[in-house]
Amino acid sequence: MIIVIIPVRCFSCGRVIASDYVAFVNRVNFIRENERREPTPEEIERIFDDLGVKRYCCRRMILSHVDLIDEVIAFD
Ligand SMILES: [Zn+2]
């Protein structure tokens, strides 16, 4: 199960991005696991285009997000 705490909406334009984040991470992890490398910038752009994340305000929400829940959950 994936537990993430990402803002539901983009801070700038209000677009819902939380569900796109999970899809984005799944696509990136697919490339990492199957091809044993990091996705190229072109592939990242392609993933955003496929998900319909067009504006760069929304893209920065997803790209710059760092999941800290696993660090916090240790103190549960
Ligand atoms: Zn936005």
PDB file of C-alpha atoms and ligand atoms in Angstrom:
ATOM      1  CA  MET A   1       0.000   0.000   0.000  1.00  0.00           C
ATOM      2  CA  ILE A   2       1.220   3.465  -0.847  1.00  0.00           C
ATOM      3  CA  ILE A   3       0.802   6.097   1.841  1.00  0.00           C
ATOM      4  CA  VAL A   4       1.556   9.618   0.691  1.00  0.00           C
ATOM      5  CA  ILE A   5       0.891  13.016   2.139  1.00  0.00           C
ATOM      6  CA  ILE A   6       0.854  15.330  -0.834  1.00  0.00           C
ATOM      7  CA  PRO A   7      -1.342  18.414  -1.024  1.00  0.00           C
ATOM      8  CA  VAL A   8      -4.595  17.464  -2.732  1.00  0.00           C
ATOM      9  CA  ARG A   9      -4.586  20.551  -4.932  1.00  0.00           C
ATOM     10  CA  CYS A  10      -1.911  22.597  -6.648  1.00  0.00           C
ATOM     11  CA  PHE A  11      -1.098  25.628  -4.470  1.00  0.00           C
ATOM     12  CA  SER A  12      -1.118  28.002  -7.436  1.00  0.00           C
ATOM     13  CA  CYS A  13      -3.997  27.000  -9.715  1.00  0.00           C
ATOM     14  CA  GLY A  14      -6.073  24.657  -7.535  1.00  0.00           C
ATOM     15  CA  ARG A  15      -5.992  21.683  -9.881  1.00  0.00           C
ATOM     16  CA  VAL A  16      -6.395  18.335  -8.095  1.00  0.00           C
ATOM     17  CA  ILE A  17      -2.973  16.682  -8.295  1.00  0.00           C
ATOM     18  CA  ALA A  18      -2.964  14.096  -5.477  1.00  0.00           C
ATOM     19  CA  SER A  19      -4.277  11.275  -7.664  1.00  0.00           C
ATOM     20  CA  ASP A  20      -1.854  12.184 -10.441  1.00  0.00           C
ATOM     21  CA  TYR A  21       1.030  11.933  -7.998  1.00  0.00           C
ATOM     22  CA  VAL A  22       0.382   8.252  -7.316  1.00  0.00           C
ATOM     23  CA  ALA A  23       0.145   7.533 -11.043  1.00  0.00           C
ATOM     24  CA  PHE A  24       3.342   9.493 -11.641  1.00  0.00           C
ATOM     25  CA  VAL A  25       5.281   7.570  -8.983  1.00  0.00           C
ATOM     26  CA  ASN A  26       4.018   4.268 -10.372  1.00  0.00           C
ATOM     27  CA  ARG A  27       5.202   5.151 -13.883  1.00  0.00           C
ATOM     28  CA  VAL A  28       8.620   6.288 -12.627  1.00  0.00           C
ATOM     29  CA  ASN A  29       9.041   3.168 -10.497  1.00  0.00           C
ATOM     30  CA  PHE A  30       8.076   1.011 -13.472  1.00  0.00           C
ATOM     31  CA  ILE A  31      11.003   2.418 -15.450  1.00  0.00           C
ATOM     32  CA  ARG A  32      13.351   2.084 -12.465  1.00  0.00           C
ATOM     33  CA  GLU A  33      12.471  -1.538 -11.832  1.00  0.00           C
ATOM     34  CA  ASN A  34      12.253  -2.761 -15.419  1.00  0.00           C
ATOM     35  CA  GLU A  35      15.153  -0.893 -16.946  1.00  0.00           C
ATOM     36  CA  ARG A  36      17.301  -0.342 -13.843  1.00  0.00           C
ATOM     37  CA  ARG A  37      17.841   3.344 -14.514  1.00  0.00           C
ATOM     38  CA  GLU A  38      16.329   6.713 -13.731  1.00  0.00           C
ATOM     39  CA  PRO A  39      13.803   8.081 -16.235  1.00  0.00           C
ATOM     40  CA  THR A  40      15.131  10.704 -18.639  1.00  0.00           C
ATOM     41  CA  PRO A  41      13.751  14.260 -18.601  1.00  0.00           C
ATOM     42  CA  GLU A  42      11.947  13.456 -21.862  1.00  0.00           C
ATOM     43  CA  GLU A  43      10.250  10.472 -20.238  1.00  0.00           C
ATOM     44  CA  ILE A  44       9.233  12.591 -17.244  1.00  0.00           C
ATOM     45  CA  GLU A  45       7.704  15.118 -19.643  1.00  0.00           C
ATOM     46  CA  ARG A  46       5.883  12.330 -21.470  1.00  0.00           C
ATOM     47  CA  ILE A  47       4.424  11.018 -18.212  1.00  0.00           C
ATOM     48  CA  PHE A  48       3.149  14.485 -17.294  1.00  0.00           C
ATOM     49  CA  ASP A  49       1.618  14.888 -20.753  1.00  0.00           C
ATOM     50  CA  ASP A  50      -0.092  11.498 -20.487  1.00  0.00           C
ATOM     51  CA  LEU A  51      -1.525  12.380 -17.085  1.00  0.00           C
ATOM     52  CA  GLY A  52      -2.770  15.717 -18.391  1.00  0.00           C
ATOM     53  CA  VAL A  53      -0.582  17.708 -15.992  1.00  0.00           C
ATOM     54  CA  LYS A  54       0.160  20.623 -18.294  1.00  0.00           C
ATOM     55  CA  ARG A  55       0.970  23.695 -16.215  1.00  0.00           C
ATOM     56  CA  TYR A  56       4.400  23.987 -14.634  1.00  0.00           C
ATOM     57  CA  CYS A  57       2.873  25.046 -11.305  1.00  0.00           C
ATOM     58  CA  CYS A  58       1.264  21.598 -11.059  1.00  0.00           C
ATOM     59  CA  ARG A  59       4.391  19.832 -12.333  1.00  0.00           C
ATOM     60  CA  ARG A  60       6.525  21.428  -9.630  1.00  0.00           C
ATOM     61  CA  MET A  61       4.059  20.227  -6.972  1.00  0.00           C
ATOM     62  CA  ILE A  62       4.643  16.644  -8.062  1.00  0.00           C
ATOM     63  CA  LEU A  63       8.352  16.888  -8.946  1.00  0.00           C
ATOM     64  CA  SER A  64       9.377  18.681  -5.767  1.00  0.00           C
ATOM     65  CA  HIS A  65       7.331  16.542  -3.382  1.00  0.00           C
ATOM     66  CA  VAL A  66       9.301  14.463  -0.861  1.00  0.00           C
ATOM     67  CA  ASP A  67       7.494  11.658   0.934  1.00  0.00           C
ATOM     68  CA  LEU A  68       8.380  11.840   4.614  1.00  0.00           C
ATOM     69  CA  ILE A  69       5.626   9.572   5.934  1.00  0.00           C
ATOM     70  CA  ASP A  70       7.983   6.598   6.282  1.00  0.00           C
ATOM     71  CA  GLU A  71      10.291   8.683   8.477  1.00  0.00           C
ATOM     72  CA  VAL A  72       7.389   9.844  10.638  1.00  0.00           C
ATOM     73  CA  ILE A  73       5.671   6.480  10.951  1.00  0.00           C
ATOM     74  CA  ALA A  74       8.639   5.133  12.919  1.00  0.00           C
ATOM     75  CA  PHE A  75       7.492   7.329  15.812  1.00  0.00           C
ATOM     76  CA  ASP A  76       3.973   5.959  15.777  1.00  0.00           C
TER      77      ASP A  76
HETATM   78 ZN    ZN B   1      -1.135  24.237 -10.917  1.00  0.00          ZN
END
